[in-house]
Amino acid sequence: MSINLKSLIPVLNAEWIGLNTDIFIDHVSIDSRSLQNGSQTLFFALSGANNDAHLYISELIQKGVQNFVVQYIPDNYKEKANFLVVEDTLKALQGFAAYYRNLFDFPVIGLTGSNGKTIVKEWLNFLLSPDYNIIRSPKSYNSQVGVPLSVIAINEKHNLGIFEAGISTVNEMSNLEKIIKPNIGVLTNIGSAHDEGFLNLEQKINEKLQLFKNSKVIIYQKNEIVDFCLSAFLDQNQVKERVVFSWSFTDKTADVFILKKENINEKTSIQYQYKNESFELEIPFQDSASIENAISCLMVLLCFKYDPAIIQNRMQMLYPVEMRLEVKNGINNCSIIDDSYSSDFQSLKIALDFLESQKKNASKTVILSDIFQSGFSNEELYSKVAQLITDNNINRVIGIGSTISSFKIKFSNAVMFENTADFIANFDSLNFANETILIKGARSFQFEEIVTLMEEKTHETILEINLDSISHNLNFFKSKLKPETKIMVMVKAFSYGNGGLEIAKLLEHHNVDYLGVAFADEGISLKNGGIKLPIMVLNPESTSFPSIIQYQLEPEIYSIKGLNAFLKIAREKNLKDFPVHIKLDTGMHRLGFEENTIDELIAALKGNTTVRIQSVLSHLATSDDMNHYEFVLSQIRLFEKLSSKLITELEINPIRHILNTSGISNFPDAQYNMVRLGIGLYGVSNDPAEQKYLENVGTLKSVISQIRTIPAGDSVGYGRRFMAGQQTKIATIPIGYADGISRLWGNEVGYVLIKNKRASIVGSICMDMLMVNVTEIDCKEGDSVVIFGENPTVTEIADALKTIPYEILASISQRVKRVFFR
């Protein structure tokens, strides 16, 4: 990309205010945190309910960014950079992408649907890449922002585009259609995703079809409702020589009719009829979703007039698509970011930004294979890659592949290997320790072997943490706040069992205002991990005060005794204005200054310069139970009275906060200056209506260790608490109460999920194992087992055990490996 900034003024319908229009941009950004921003970056300052990028313009200017698309110019910056002022920066970004798309004329495939878009896109890229230089959406970049960023990556060497488009409500697809402008449209499976954004299924299908408004070919699976919607759509949007290309399992009038599908040795043989001829192909999957996705790919290949023999040859090599970046604990105190199944230039940019947001150690290493399908010559490509590596302050590069090795001179501190086997043979000499390592390689390099080699060895039970879901839940609660309201996020108890440091890093990346922990050692661990956000310690013990001061943590003070103890140490260390947080007891009766101690508190603090009252807070006892609505209001009234007295008497202006997660939703008028978000971040709400808007964060998984069949009359487990009434197939799972699974969940009270079917837990749960009944489930040793997640949920388990979701999450022991992914 090389575009004259001045030429964009009419494109964006912008007002120009700046220093110099004779500038060419080669990079577009919406992320102020990206290390890839530079002097030739055009930064779009997006503004939404949860964030306003205009707030970071001064910081960006200091980093060398000079060109901005804005809705307003921050005070005192008109003379310091170039500004294109528009009414709506998101619409401007979309307009720029549509303009950029029109600079290129080659076939573009547009994908939409409820399910399967990303998999079909990745499979089509694999199937067509031998014959085309393809630009495609990275990962799942299919939103109102993701689509423009995907299209902007086109360059002159590309000759085929594959872009996916996702929507959540009406009147969104027309924006994306103007940007993608697909010649060929593919409608994948229509399911229940985002149903809440539409009146009915018909409205959702009609909205998705808008992507194909000008498409020459529309590919879809025939069924009654899609046929009905498509017929009306075609009448309203007539395009000369348009072809509708359909397939079906049941309707013989479809252009491609699936005659037969048969499962054979974990593969599926598919016989199909096309133009009155029968053909066969084989795919290495058996599940219905993969079969439908593969047929969508088949339809595109037929549309491109591929020979059936080539189709069969390529389709049998399809592979499972990894759509996420995973963070794993590595050997020798390393942190591993696993992106071992893709290697293209656009996804490298994304992975490097993720590396920066998740780095545990100051030292950053990238293990990178040859890069394919960049659209650039090798010379230009590896020059750009080397510049990315430099911009992202990578300390060490390990290249694997003959092509990247031939450009070693472009990289500083680089080690190169011809292939993965060569790397593994020399692994011990590379001395990996105390590094955050991005492992990114094309599938053919089999980098999963490197991940296995470098991953910390633990037992086979893992807790998967979806960082995207945490971001979603954070933004959900932020959308309920006034723009000026700050947010503290609770990461105590190992982030409710989910993993403290990794989540804290993500929250820091999202610019939350405060973190909250229960004890000083939790805060010290975060500070040692590089967290720079202010951290409040809720339950500090007086013996921890020296450490709190040393690590610049901020203690909550809840008693005169605690205050005097802290003041004594603070004076001994000659501190001045050290931040502390005053806790008031307004009815919880757990910790805090009661009303009859406020005068004594004021007397102790008046004229004191050793500490500064950073905030005044209290805690609601029943914000989740509207039966106690009036009690909560009484707490808020008392908090207002006592905190106002402190402010007046001490002549201070502290942050005030009383709302927890439930309080944010149920008592919005009491936001004060800050709120405290806890369990809601982790996808749990006490309100069923609110729960449906939150995303599950943690999925606890294990595997089947052994399967045995026992006869009627035999027992299972300690105490013979399960007696088989008939021949029964029992699977043993390596997770028990030492991992945090309550023994009350055993004895056929609870269940796990295997092959999407419930398997009842039989007998007593052991320390390290539990047993389940899999008589009706076709499973084998090594198969995956879901302990909790989407099903069963932690709320379901908590209700059955007459406890709360907090306890279920916080009980998962730290011997269970946490795997973080996006």
Coordinates of C-alpha atoms in Angstrom, one line a residue, residues 279-810:
F279 CA -18.4 -38.7 -8.7
E280 CA -16.8 -39.6 -5.4
L281 CA -14.5 -38.0 -3.0
E282 CA -13.2 -38.7 0.5
I283 CA -12.6 -36.3 3.4
P284 CA -10.8 -37.1 6.7
F285 CA -13.8 -36.2 8.9
Q286 CA -17.1 -37.8 10.0
D287 CA -19.0 -35.0 11.9
S288 CA -21.9 -33.4 10.1
A289 CA -20.5 -29.8 10.3
S290 CA -17.2 -30.8 8.6
I291 CA -19.2 -32.6 5.9
E292 CA -21.3 -29.6 5.2
N293 CA -18.3 -27.3 5.2
A294 CA -16.4 -29.6 2.8
I295 CA -19.4 -29.7 0.4
S296 CA -19.4 -25.8 0.4
C297 CA -15.7 -26.1 -0.7
L298 CA -16.6 -28.7 -3.3
M299 CA -19.2 -26.3 -4.8
V300 CA -16.5 -23.6 -5.2
L301 CA -14.1 -26.0 -6.9
L302 CA -16.9 -27.0 -9.3
C303 CA -17.7 -23.4 -9.9
F304 CA -14.0 -22.9 -10.8
K305 CA -14.3 -25.9 -13.2
Y306 CA -11.7 -28.1 -11.4
D307 CA -11.3 -31.6 -12.7
P308 CA -12.9 -34.2 -10.4
A309 CA -9.6 -36.0 -10.0
I310 CA -7.9 -32.9 -8.7
I311 CA -10.9 -32.2 -6.4
Q312 CA -10.7 -35.7 -5.0
N313 CA -6.9 -35.5 -4.5
R314 CA -7.1 -32.1 -2.7
M315 CA -10.2 -32.7 -0.6
Q316 CA -8.8 -35.9 1.0
M317 CA -6.0 -33.7 2.4
L318 CA -8.2 -31.3 4.3
Y319 CA -7.2 -30.8 7.9
P320 CA -8.7 -29.6 11.3
V321 CA -8.5 -25.8 11.4
E322 CA -7.0 -24.2 14.5
M323 CA -8.7 -20.8 14.8
R324 CA -7.0 -19.6 18.0
L325 CA -3.8 -18.4 19.5
E326 CA -3.0 -20.4 22.7
V327 CA -0.8 -19.3 25.6
K328 CA 0.9 -22.2 27.4
N329 CA 3.4 -22.6 30.1
G330 CA 6.8 -23.6 28.7
I331 CA 10.0 -25.2 30.0
N332 CA 12.5 -23.2 32.0
N333 CA 10.0 -20.4 33.0
C334 CA 9.2 -19.7 29.3
S335 CA 5.7 -18.7 28.1
I336 CA 4.7 -20.3 24.7
I337 CA 2.3 -18.6 22.3
D338 CA 1.1 -21.5 20.0
D339 CA 0.2 -20.3 16.4
S340 CA 1.8 -23.4 14.9
Y341 CA -0.7 -24.0 12.0
S342 CA -0.5 -20.8 9.9
S343 CA 2.2 -18.6 8.4
D344 CA 1.1 -15.7 6.4
F345 CA 2.1 -12.0 6.6
Q346 CA -1.2 -10.6 7.9
S347 CA -1.6 -13.2 10.6
L348 CA 2.0 -12.6 11.7
K349 CA 1.1 -9.0 12.4
I350 CA -1.8 -10.1 14.6
A351 CA 0.3 -12.7 16.4
L352 CA 3.1 -10.1 17.1
D353 CA 0.5 -7.8 18.7
F354 CA -0.8 -10.7 20.8
L355 CA 2.8 -11.5 21.8
E356 CA 3.3 -8.0 23.1
S357 CA 0.0 -8.1 25.1
Q358 CA 0.8 -11.5 26.6
K359 CA 4.5 -11.3 27.2
K360 CA 5.5 -12.7 30.7
N361 CA 9.2 -12.0 30.3
A362 CA 11.1 -9.1 29.0
S363 CA 12.8 -11.2 26.4
K364 CA 10.8 -12.0 23.3
T365 CA 11.6 -14.8 20.8
V366 CA 9.9 -15.6 17.5
I367 CA 10.2 -19.1 15.9
L368 CA 9.0 -18.6 12.3
S369 CA 8.8 -20.8 9.2
D370 CA 8.9 -19.8 5.6
I371 CA 5.9 -17.6 4.8
F372 CA 3.6 -18.5 1.9
Q373 CA 1.1 -16.5 -0.2
S374 CA 2.2 -13.1 0.9
G375 CA 1.7 -11.5 -2.5
F376 CA 5.2 -10.0 -2.3
S377 CA 8.5 -11.2 -3.9
N378 CA 10.7 -13.0 -1.4
E379 CA 13.0 -10.0 -1.2
E380 CA 10.2 -7.6 -0.4
L381 CA 8.4 -10.1 1.9
Y382 CA 11.4 -10.8 4.2
S383 CA 12.4 -7.1 4.3
K384 CA 8.9 -6.4 5.6
V385 CA 9.1 -9.3 8.1
A386 CA 12.5 -8.1 9.3
Q387 CA 11.0 -4.6 9.8
L388 CA 8.1 -6.1 11.8
I389 CA 10.5 -8.0 14.0
T390 CA 12.4 -4.8 14.6
D391 CA 9.3 -2.7 15.3
N392 CA 8.1 -5.2 17.8
N393 CA 11.4 -5.3 19.7
I394 CA 12.0 -9.0 19.2
N395 CA 15.2 -10.2 20.9
R396 CA 15.8 -13.4 19.0
V397 CA 14.5 -14.9 15.7
I398 CA 14.7 -18.5 14.9
G399 CA 13.9 -19.2 11.2
I400 CA 13.0 -22.6 9.9
G401 CA 12.9 -23.2 6.2
S402 CA 15.2 -22.8 3.2
T403 CA 13.7 -19.5 2.0
I404 CA 13.7 -17.6 5.3
S405 CA 17.2 -19.0 5.9
S406 CA 18.5 -17.4 2.7
F407 CA 17.5 -14.0 4.1
K408 CA 19.2 -14.4 7.5
I409 CA 21.2 -11.2 6.8
K410 CA 18.1 -9.1 7.1
F411 CA 17.5 -10.2 10.8
S412 CA 19.7 -9.3 13.8
N413 CA 20.4 -12.0 16.4
A414 CA 18.9 -14.7 14.1
V415 CA 19.5 -18.5 14.0
M416 CA 18.3 -20.4 10.9
F417 CA 17.5 -24.1 10.3
E418 CA 16.7 -25.8 7.0
N419 CA 13.8 -27.7 8.5
T420 CA 12.0 -28.6 11.7
A421 CA 14.0 -31.8 12.2
D422 CA 17.2 -29.8 12.1
F423 CA 15.8 -27.4 14.8
I424 CA 14.9 -30.3 17.0
A425 CA 18.3 -31.9 16.6
N426 CA 19.9 -28.7 17.9
F427 CA 17.2 -27.9 20.5
D428 CA 19.4 -28.2 23.6
S429 CA 22.0 -25.8 22.3
L430 CA 19.4 -23.0 21.9
N431 CA 19.1 -22.6 25.8
F432 CA 15.5 -21.5 26.0
A433 CA 14.8 -19.9 29.4
N434 CA 12.8 -16.9 30.8
E435 CA 11.4 -16.0 27.4
T436 CA 8.0 -15.4 25.8
I437 CA 8.1 -17.4 22.6
L438 CA 5.8 -17.0 19.6
I439 CA 5.8 -20.3 17.6
K440 CA 4.3 -19.5 14.2
G441 CA 4.6 -21.8 11.2
A442 CA 3.0 -23.1 8.1
R443 CA 1.2 -26.5 8.6
S444 CA 3.7 -28.3 6.4
F445 CA 6.5 -27.6 8.9
Q446 CA 4.7 -29.5 11.7
F447 CA 5.5 -27.0 14.4
E448 CA 3.2 -28.8 16.7
E449 CA 6.3 -31.0 17.4
I450 CA 8.2 -27.9 18.6
V451 CA 5.2 -26.9 20.8
T452 CA 5.2 -30.4 22.4
L453 CA 9.0 -30.2 22.9
M454 CA 8.8 -26.8 24.6
E455 CA 5.6 -27.1 26.6
E456 CA 5.8 -27.7 30.3
K457 CA 4.8 -31.3 31.0
T458 CA 1.8 -31.7 33.3
H459 CA -1.0 -34.1 33.5
E460 CA -3.7 -34.3 30.8
T461 CA -6.4 -32.3 32.6
I462 CA -6.4 -28.6 31.5
L463 CA -8.5 -25.5 32.1
E464 CA -8.9 -23.7 28.8
I465 CA -9.3 -19.9 29.2
N466 CA -10.9 -18.0 26.3
L467 CA -9.3 -14.5 26.4
D468 CA -11.7 -13.3 23.7
S469 CA -14.6 -14.1 26.0
I470 CA -13.0 -12.2 28.8
S471 CA -12.6 -9.2 26.5
H472 CA -16.3 -9.6 25.5
N473 CA -17.5 -9.7 29.1
L474 CA -15.4 -6.8 30.1
N475 CA -16.9 -4.7 27.3
F476 CA -20.4 -5.9 28.1
F477 CA -20.1 -4.4 31.6
K478 CA -18.2 -1.3 30.4
S479 CA -21.2 -0.6 28.2
K480 CA -23.3 -0.2 31.3
L481 CA -21.0 2.5 32.7
K482 CA -21.0 6.3 32.2
P483 CA -18.0 7.4 30.1
E484 CA -16.3 8.9 33.1
T485 CA -16.7 5.9 35.4
K486 CA -13.5 4.0 36.2
I487 CA -13.3 0.2 36.5
M488 CA -11.4 -2.0 38.9
V489 CA -11.3 -5.6 38.0
M490 CA -10.9 -8.3 40.7
V491 CA -8.2 -10.8 39.9
K492 CA -8.0 -12.3 43.4
A493 CA -7.8 -16.0 44.1
F494 CA -5.8 -16.6 40.9
S495 CA -8.5 -14.7 38.9
Y496 CA -11.3 -16.8 40.4
G497 CA -9.3 -19.9 39.4
N498 CA -8.7 -18.8 35.8
G499 CA -5.1 -17.7 36.0
G500 CA -4.0 -14.4 37.5
L501 CA -1.0 -13.0 35.5
E502 CA -2.3 -13.8 32.0
I503 CA -5.7 -12.2 32.7
A504 CA -4.1 -9.2 34.3
K505 CA -2.0 -8.7 31.2
L506 CA -5.1 -8.8 29.1
L507 CA -6.8 -6.3 31.4
E508 CA -3.8 -4.0 31.3
H509 CA -4.0 -4.3 27.5
H510 CA -7.6 -3.1 27.7
N511 CA -6.6 -0.1 29.9
V512 CA -8.7 -0.9 32.9
D513 CA -8.0 1.5 35.8
Y514 CA -7.3 -0.8 38.7
L515 CA -6.8 -4.4 39.7
G516 CA -7.9 -5.8 43.0
V517 CA -6.4 -8.8 44.9
A518 CA -7.2 -10.3 48.3
F519 CA -3.7 -10.6 49.7
A520 CA -0.3 -9.0 49.2
D521 CA 1.4 -12.1 47.8
E522 CA -1.1 -12.1 44.9
G523 CA -0.2 -8.5 44.1
I524 CA 3.5 -9.1 44.4
S525 CA 3.2 -12.0 42.0
L526 CA 1.5 -9.7 39.5
K527 CA 4.1 -6.9 39.9
N528 CA 6.9 -9.5 39.5
G529 CA 5.2 -10.5 36.3
G530 CA 5.5 -7.0 34.9
I531 CA 2.0 -5.6 35.6
K532 CA 2.2 -1.8 35.9
L533 CA -1.5 -1.1 36.7
P534 CA -2.2 0.1 40.3
I535 CA -3.2 -2.8 42.5
M536 CA -5.4 -2.6 45.6
V537 CA -5.0 -5.2 48.3
L538 CA -8.3 -5.9 49.9
N539 CA -7.3 -7.9 53.0
P540 CA -3.8 -6.8 53.9
E541 CA -2.3 -8.3 57.0
S542 CA -0.1 -5.9 59.1
T543 CA 2.9 -8.2 58.6
S544 CA 2.6 -7.6 54.8
F545 CA 2.8 -3.8 55.0
P546 CA 6.5 -3.6 54.4
S547 CA 6.1 -5.7 51.2
I548 CA 3.1 -3.7 50.1
I549 CA 5.2 -0.6 50.3
Q550 CA 8.2 -2.2 48.6
Y551 CA 6.2 -3.4 45.6
Q552 CA 4.1 -0.2 45.4
L553 CA 0.8 -2.0 46.1
E554 CA -2.1 0.0 47.6
P555 CA -3.6 -1.3 50.9
E556 CA -7.3 -1.3 51.9
I557 CA -7.4 0.1 55.4
Y558 CA -10.5 -1.1 57.4
S559 CA -9.7 -0.5 61.1
I560 CA -8.0 2.0 63.4
K561 CA -5.6 -0.7 64.4
G562 CA -4.6 -1.4 60.8
L563 CA -4.4 2.3 60.0
N564 CA -2.1 3.0 63.0
A565 CA 0.1 0.0 62.1
F566 CA 0.5 1.2 58.5
L567 CA 1.1 4.9 59.5
K568 CA 3.9 3.7 61.9
I569 CA 5.7 1.8 59.2
A570 CA 5.1 4.6 56.7
R571 CA 6.6 7.2 59.0
E572 CA 9.6 5.0 59.6
K573 CA 10.2 4.9 55.8
N574 CA 9.6 8.6 55.5
L575 CA 6.8 8.1 53.0
K576 CA 4.7 11.0 51.6
D577 CA 1.3 10.7 50.1
F578 CA 1.3 6.9 49.9
P579 CA -2.0 5.8 48.4
V580 CA -4.4 3.9 50.7
H581 CA -8.1 2.9 50.4
I582 CA -10.5 3.4 53.2
K583 CA -13.2 0.7 53.6
L584 CA -16.5 1.6 55.2
D585 CA -18.9 -1.0 56.7
T586 CA -22.4 0.0 55.5
G587 CA -24.1 -3.3 56.4
M588 CA -22.0 -6.2 55.2
H589 CA -20.4 -6.4 58.7
R590 CA -17.3 -8.1 57.5
L591 CA -14.5 -5.5 57.3
G592 CA -14.6 -1.7 57.5
F593 CA -15.0 1.4 59.6
E594 CA -18.5 1.6 61.2
E595 CA -20.3 4.9 61.6
N596 CA -19.4 5.2 65.3
T597 CA -15.6 5.1 64.4
I598 CA -15.7 7.7 61.6
D599 CA -14.8 10.6 64.0
E600 CA -11.8 8.6 65.3
L601 CA -10.7 7.9 61.7
I602 CA -10.9 11.6 60.7
A603 CA -8.9 12.5 63.8
A604 CA -6.2 10.0 62.8
L605 CA -6.0 11.3 59.3
K606 CA -6.4 15.0 59.7
G607 CA -3.2 16.9 58.8
N608 CA -1.5 13.6 57.9
T609 CA 0.9 13.8 54.9
T610 CA 2.3 10.3 55.1
V611 CA -0.7 8.7 53.3
R612 CA -3.2 9.9 50.7
I613 CA -6.8 8.7 50.6
Q614 CA -6.9 7.3 47.1
S615 CA -10.4 5.9 47.4
V616 CA -13.2 5.3 49.8
L617 CA -15.2 2.2 49.3
S618 CA -17.8 -0.2 50.7
H619 CA -19.3 -3.6 49.8
L620 CA -22.9 -4.5 49.0
A621 CA -24.2 -7.5 50.7
T622 CA -27.3 -8.3 48.6
S623 CA -26.9 -6.6 45.2
D624 CA -27.7 -9.8 43.5
D625 CA -31.0 -10.4 45.3
M626 CA -33.7 -7.9 44.5
N627 CA -35.8 -9.2 47.4
H628 CA -33.3 -7.1 49.5
Y629 CA -33.6 -4.0 47.2
E630 CA -34.3 -1.6 50.1
F631 CA -31.4 -2.9 52.1
V632 CA -29.0 -2.1 49.3
L633 CA -30.5 1.4 49.0
S634 CA -29.9 1.8 52.7
Q635 CA -26.3 0.8 52.3
I636 CA -25.8 3.3 49.4
R637 CA -27.4 6.0 51.5
L638 CA -25.1 5.3 54.5
F639 CA -22.1 5.2 52.1
E640 CA -23.0 8.6 50.7
K641 CA -23.3 10.0 54.2
L642 CA -20.1 8.6 55.6
S643 CA -17.9 9.2 52.5
S644 CA -19.2 12.7 52.2
K645 CA -18.3 13.4 55.8
L646 CA -14.7 12.1 55.1
I647 CA -14.5 14.3 52.0
T648 CA -15.7 17.4 53.8
E649 CA -13.8 17.0 57.0
L650 CA -10.5 15.9 55.4
E651 CA -10.8 18.3 52.4
I652 CA -10.0 15.4 50.0
N653 CA -11.3 14.3 46.6
P654 CA -11.0 10.5 46.5
I655 CA -12.4 7.9 44.1
R656 CA -15.6 6.5 45.6
H657 CA -16.8 3.0 44.8
I658 CA -19.4 0.6 46.2
L659 CA -20.8 -1.4 43.2
N660 CA -19.7 -5.0 42.5
T661 CA -20.7 -7.1 39.5
S662 CA -24.4 -7.4 40.4
G663 CA -24.5 -3.8 41.6
I664 CA -23.3 -2.6 38.1
S665 CA -26.4 -4.1 36.6
N666 CA -29.0 -3.5 39.3
F667 CA -28.0 -0.2 40.8
P668 CA -26.6 2.0 37.9
D669 CA -27.3 5.2 39.7
A670 CA -24.6 4.4 42.3
Q671 CA -21.6 4.1 40.0
Y672 CA -19.9 7.0 41.8
N673 CA -16.3 7.4 40.3
M674 CA -15.5 3.6 39.9
V675 CA -17.0 0.2 40.0
R676 CA -15.5 -3.2 40.9
L677 CA -16.0 -6.0 38.3
G678 CA -15.6 -9.6 39.6
I679 CA -17.4 -12.8 38.7
G680 CA -19.1 -11.2 35.7
L681 CA -15.7 -10.9 33.9
Y682 CA -15.5 -14.7 34.0
G683 CA -18.9 -15.2 32.4
V684 CA -21.2 -15.7 35.4
S685 CA -24.2 -13.7 36.3
N686 CA -26.9 -14.2 38.9
D687 CA -29.5 -12.9 36.4
P688 CA -30.6 -15.4 33.8
A689 CA -31.6 -12.7 31.4
E690 CA -28.1 -11.1 31.7
Q691 CA -26.3 -14.5 31.6
K692 CA -27.2 -15.0 27.9
Y693 CA -25.2 -12.0 26.9
L694 CA -22.0 -13.2 28.7
E695 CA -19.6 -15.7 27.1
N696 CA -18.2 -18.7 28.8
V697 CA -14.5 -18.2 29.8
G698 CA -13.3 -21.4 31.3
T699 CA -13.6 -25.0 30.0
L700 CA -12.2 -27.7 32.2
K701 CA -11.2 -30.7 30.1
S702 CA -9.6 -34.1 30.6
V703 CA -9.3 -37.3 28.6
I704 CA -10.4 -40.9 29.0
S705 CA -7.5 -42.9 30.6
Q706 CA -9.1 -46.3 30.4
I707 CA -12.3 -48.1 29.5
R708 CA -13.5 -51.4 30.9
T709 CA -16.7 -53.3 30.8
I710 CA -18.0 -54.8 34.0
P711 CA -20.8 -57.4 34.5
A712 CA -24.0 -56.9 36.4
G713 CA -23.4 -57.0 40.1
D714 CA -19.9 -55.6 40.0
S715 CA -19.1 -52.3 41.8
V716 CA -17.1 -49.2 41.0
G717 CA -15.0 -47.1 43.4
Y718 CA -14.5 -46.7 47.1
G719 CA -17.2 -48.1 49.3
R720 CA -18.9 -49.9 46.4
R721 CA -21.3 -47.0 46.1
F722 CA -22.2 -47.9 42.5
M723 CA -23.4 -51.3 41.7
A724 CA -23.9 -52.3 38.1
G725 CA -27.5 -53.4 37.4
Q726 CA -26.4 -54.7 34.0
Q727 CA -23.3 -55.0 31.9
T728 CA -21.8 -51.5 32.0
K729 CA -19.0 -49.8 30.2
I730 CA -16.9 -47.6 32.6
A731 CA -14.4 -44.9 31.6
T732 CA -11.8 -43.6 34.1
I733 CA -10.9 -39.8 33.9
P734 CA -7.7 -38.5 35.5
I735 CA -9.3 -35.7 37.6
G736 CA -10.5 -35.8 41.2
Y737 CA -11.1 -33.9 44.3
A738 CA -7.4 -32.9 44.6
D739 CA -8.0 -31.0 41.3
G740 CA -11.0 -29.2 42.8
I741 CA -14.0 -31.5 41.8
S742 CA -16.3 -31.8 44.8
R743 CA -17.0 -35.3 46.0
L744 CA -20.7 -34.2 46.2
W745 CA -20.7 -34.2 42.4
G746 CA -20.2 -38.0 42.3
N747 CA -22.5 -40.9 42.9
E748 CA -24.7 -40.1 39.8
V749 CA -25.4 -36.5 40.9
G750 CA -23.2 -35.0 38.3
Y751 CA -22.0 -35.8 34.8
V752 CA -19.3 -35.0 32.2
L753 CA -19.6 -34.6 28.5
I754 CA -18.1 -37.1 26.0
K755 CA -18.8 -36.8 22.3
N756 CA -21.4 -34.2 23.2
K757 CA -23.3 -36.8 25.3
R758 CA -23.8 -36.9 29.0
A759 CA -21.8 -39.5 30.9
S760 CA -23.0 -39.9 34.5
I761 CA -20.3 -39.9 37.3
V762 CA -20.6 -43.2 39.1
G763 CA -19.3 -44.1 42.5
S764 CA -17.3 -41.8 44.8
I765 CA -14.9 -39.2 43.2
C766 CA -11.4 -40.2 44.1
M767 CA -8.4 -37.9 44.9
D768 CA -7.0 -38.0 41.4
M769 CA -9.7 -39.8 39.3
L770 CA -13.4 -40.2 38.7
M771 CA -15.3 -42.8 36.8
V772 CA -18.2 -42.4 34.4
N773 CA -20.8 -44.6 32.7
V774 CA -20.2 -44.6 28.9
T775 CA -22.3 -47.6 28.0
E776 CA -24.4 -45.6 25.5
I777 CA -21.5 -43.6 24.1
D778 CA -19.2 -44.6 21.2
C779 CA -15.9 -43.5 22.7
K780 CA -12.3 -44.7 23.1
E781 CA -9.3 -44.2 25.4
G782 CA -7.8 -40.8 24.8
D783 CA -11.0 -39.1 23.8
S784 CA -11.7 -35.6 25.2
V785 CA -13.9 -35.1 28.2
V786 CA -15.5 -31.8 29.2
I787 CA -15.9 -31.4 33.0
F788 CA -17.5 -28.0 32.8
G789 CA -17.8 -25.1 30.4
E790 CA -20.8 -24.5 28.1
N791 CA -22.3 -27.8 29.3
P792 CA -22.4 -28.4 32.2
T793 CA -22.0 -24.8 33.3
V794 CA -20.4 -23.9 36.6
T795 CA -23.8 -22.4 37.6
E796 CA -25.5 -25.7 37.0
I797 CA -22.9 -27.5 39.1
A798 CA -23.2 -24.9 41.9
D799 CA -27.0 -25.1 42.0
A800 CA -26.8 -28.9 42.2
L801 CA -24.3 -28.7 45.1
K802 CA -26.1 -25.9 46.8
T803 CA -23.2 -23.5 46.6
I804 CA -22.1 -20.6 44.3
P805 CA -20.2 -20.5 41.0
Y806 CA -17.4 -18.7 42.7
E807 CA -16.6 -21.7 44.8
I808 CA -16.6 -24.1 41.8
L809 CA -14.2 -21.9 39.8
A810 CA -11.9 -21.0 42.7

